[in-house]
CSV table of C-alpha atoms in Angstrom, one decimal:
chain,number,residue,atom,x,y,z
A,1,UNK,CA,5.3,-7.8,15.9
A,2,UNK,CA,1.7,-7.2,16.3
A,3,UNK,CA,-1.1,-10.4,15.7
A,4,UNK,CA,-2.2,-9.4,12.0
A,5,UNK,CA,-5.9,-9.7,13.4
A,6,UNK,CA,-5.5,-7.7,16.3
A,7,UNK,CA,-2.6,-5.3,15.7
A,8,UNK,CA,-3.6,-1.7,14.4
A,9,UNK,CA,-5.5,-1.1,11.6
A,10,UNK,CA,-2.7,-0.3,9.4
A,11,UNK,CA,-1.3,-4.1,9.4
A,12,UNK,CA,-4.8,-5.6,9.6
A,13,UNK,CA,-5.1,-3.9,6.5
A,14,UNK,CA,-2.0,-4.6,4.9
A,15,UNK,CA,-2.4,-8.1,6.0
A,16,UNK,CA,-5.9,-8.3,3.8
A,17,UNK,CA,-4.8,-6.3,0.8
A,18,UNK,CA,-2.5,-9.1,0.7
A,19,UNK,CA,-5.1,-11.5,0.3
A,20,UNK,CA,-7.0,-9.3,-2.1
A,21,UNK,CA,-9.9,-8.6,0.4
A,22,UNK,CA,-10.6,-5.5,-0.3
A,23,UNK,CA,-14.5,-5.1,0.8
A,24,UNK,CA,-12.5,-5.7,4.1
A,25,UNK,CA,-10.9,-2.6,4.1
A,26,UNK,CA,-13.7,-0.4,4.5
A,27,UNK,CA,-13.8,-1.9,8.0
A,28,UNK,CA,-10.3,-0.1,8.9
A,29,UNK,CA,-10.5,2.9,6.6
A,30,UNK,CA,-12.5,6.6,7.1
A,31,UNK,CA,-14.6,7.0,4.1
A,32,UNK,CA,-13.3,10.0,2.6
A,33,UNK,CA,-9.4,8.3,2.9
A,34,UNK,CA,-6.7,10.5,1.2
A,35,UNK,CA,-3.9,8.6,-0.1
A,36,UNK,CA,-0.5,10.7,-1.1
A,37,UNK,CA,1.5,9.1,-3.6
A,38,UNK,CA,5.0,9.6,-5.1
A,39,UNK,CA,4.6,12.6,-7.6
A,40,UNK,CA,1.9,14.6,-6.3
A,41,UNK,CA,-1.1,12.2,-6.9
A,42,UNK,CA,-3.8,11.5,-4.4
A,43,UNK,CA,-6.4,9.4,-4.6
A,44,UNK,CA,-9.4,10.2,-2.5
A,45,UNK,CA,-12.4,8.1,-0.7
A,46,UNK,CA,-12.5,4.6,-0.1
A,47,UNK,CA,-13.7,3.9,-4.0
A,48,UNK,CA,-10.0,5.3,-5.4
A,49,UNK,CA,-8.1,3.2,-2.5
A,50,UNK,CA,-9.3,0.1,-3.5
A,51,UNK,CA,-9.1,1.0,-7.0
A,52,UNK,CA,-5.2,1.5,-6.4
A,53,UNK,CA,-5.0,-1.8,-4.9
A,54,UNK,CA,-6.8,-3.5,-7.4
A,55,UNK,CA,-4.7,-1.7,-10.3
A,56,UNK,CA,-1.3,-2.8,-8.2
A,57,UNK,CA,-2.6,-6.5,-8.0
A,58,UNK,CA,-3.1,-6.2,-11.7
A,59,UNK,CA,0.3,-4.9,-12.3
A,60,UNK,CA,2.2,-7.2,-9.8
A,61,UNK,CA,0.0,-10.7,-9.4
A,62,UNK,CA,0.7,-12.0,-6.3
A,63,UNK,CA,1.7,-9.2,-4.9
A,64,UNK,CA,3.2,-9.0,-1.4
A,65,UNK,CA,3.6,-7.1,1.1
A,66,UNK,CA,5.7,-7.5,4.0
A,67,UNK,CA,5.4,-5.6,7.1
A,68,UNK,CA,9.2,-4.6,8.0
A,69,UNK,CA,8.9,-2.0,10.8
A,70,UNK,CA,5.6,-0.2,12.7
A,71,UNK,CA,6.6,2.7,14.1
A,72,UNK,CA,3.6,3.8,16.1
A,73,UNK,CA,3.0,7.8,17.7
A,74,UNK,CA,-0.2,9.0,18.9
A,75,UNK,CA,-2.4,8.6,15.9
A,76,UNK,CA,0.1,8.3,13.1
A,77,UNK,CA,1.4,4.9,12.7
A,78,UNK,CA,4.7,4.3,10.3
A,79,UNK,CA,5.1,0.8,8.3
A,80,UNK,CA,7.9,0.2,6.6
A,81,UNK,CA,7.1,-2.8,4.0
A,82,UNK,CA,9.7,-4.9,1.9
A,83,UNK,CA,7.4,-5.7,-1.4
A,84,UNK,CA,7.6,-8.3,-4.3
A,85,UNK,CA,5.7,-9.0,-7.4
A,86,UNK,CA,5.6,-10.1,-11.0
A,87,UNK,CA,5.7,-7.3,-13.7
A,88,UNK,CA,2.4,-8.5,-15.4
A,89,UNK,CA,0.8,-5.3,-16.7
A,90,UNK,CA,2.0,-1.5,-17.7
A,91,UNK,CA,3.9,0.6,-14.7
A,92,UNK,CA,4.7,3.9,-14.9
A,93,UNK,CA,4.3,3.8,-18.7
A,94,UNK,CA,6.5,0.6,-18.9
A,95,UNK,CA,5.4,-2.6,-20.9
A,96,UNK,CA,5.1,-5.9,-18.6
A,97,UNK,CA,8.2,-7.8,-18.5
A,98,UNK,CA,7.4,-10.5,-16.9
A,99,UNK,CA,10.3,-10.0,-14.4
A,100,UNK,CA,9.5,-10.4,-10.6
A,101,UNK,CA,10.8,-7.6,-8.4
A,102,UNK,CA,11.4,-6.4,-5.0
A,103,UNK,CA,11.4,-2.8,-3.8
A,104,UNK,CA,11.1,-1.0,-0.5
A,105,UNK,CA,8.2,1.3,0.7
A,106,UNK,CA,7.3,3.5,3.5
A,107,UNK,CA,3.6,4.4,4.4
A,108,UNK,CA,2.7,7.2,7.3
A,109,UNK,CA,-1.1,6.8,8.4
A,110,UNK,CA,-3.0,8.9,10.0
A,111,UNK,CA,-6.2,7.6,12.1
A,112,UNK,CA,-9.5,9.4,12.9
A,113,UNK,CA,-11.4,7.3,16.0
A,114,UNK,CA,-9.3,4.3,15.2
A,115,UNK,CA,-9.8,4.2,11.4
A,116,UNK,CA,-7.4,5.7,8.2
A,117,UNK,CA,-8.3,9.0,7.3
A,118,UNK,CA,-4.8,9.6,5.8
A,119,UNK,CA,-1.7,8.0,4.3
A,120,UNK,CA,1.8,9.2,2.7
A,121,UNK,CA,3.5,6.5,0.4
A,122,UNK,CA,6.9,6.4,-0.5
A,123,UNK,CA,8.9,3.6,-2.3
A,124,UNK,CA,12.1,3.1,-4.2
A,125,UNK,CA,10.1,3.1,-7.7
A,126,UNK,CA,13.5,3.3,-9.5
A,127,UNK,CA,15.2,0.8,-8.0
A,128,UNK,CA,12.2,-1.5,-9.2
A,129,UNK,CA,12.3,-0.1,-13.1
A,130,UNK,CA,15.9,-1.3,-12.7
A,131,UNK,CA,15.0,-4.5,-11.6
A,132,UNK,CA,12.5,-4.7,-14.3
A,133,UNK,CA,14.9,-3.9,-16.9
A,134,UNK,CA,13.2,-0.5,-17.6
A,135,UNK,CA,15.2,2.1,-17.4
């Protein structure tokens, strides 16, 4: 596996949305990043991505994310990420339970000169609301 302070962008940041640094991540990230999410939602420029971030900490304190798989080709780099949490805020309309969880996720980036200028999330959201107790 890569060194998480040398590796590609994508895992530096992973490595620092883990530790909540999120000034950090304009380093590694195009200013105008798009972000895909699950159901048709994007979130756009570096002010929404952090916002995201934020909002997930919020949901899931100590919130973790654990770099599973890169899968690099050309400038499109895949991560798969094994990620845990503490249901501490609303999700997906859901009230916190207080439950900790563990789900799976999938992010394909896309780099401009070395930086994110694109990413595609998928996760296993309903295997999480089961977890949680939610559904």
């Amino acid at each position: 596996m890569e060194d998480p302070d040398t590796g590609p962008p994508v895992t530096r940041v992973a490595n620092m949305l883990n530790d909540e640094q999120y000034d950090a991540v304009t380093t590694y990230c195009h200013e105008d990043v798009v972000m895909h999410r699950p159901g048709d939602v994007d979130e756009v420029g570096l002010d929404a991505y952090i916002e995201h971030y934020r909002h997930l900490h919020g949901t899931f304190p100590h919130f973790q994310a654990r770099i599973r798989d890169v899968l690099a080709d050309d400038d499109r780099i895949d991560l798969r990420l094994a990620l845990t949490g503490t249901h501490e805020d609303e999700l997906i309309g859901r009230a916190p339970t207080g439950t900790s969880g563990a789900f799976s996720a999938q992010i394909i980036y896309q780099l401009s000169n070395g930086r994110i200028i694109e990413e595609w999330h998928e996760s296993d959201r309903l295997g999480l609301l089961r977890q949680l107790g939610t559904c």
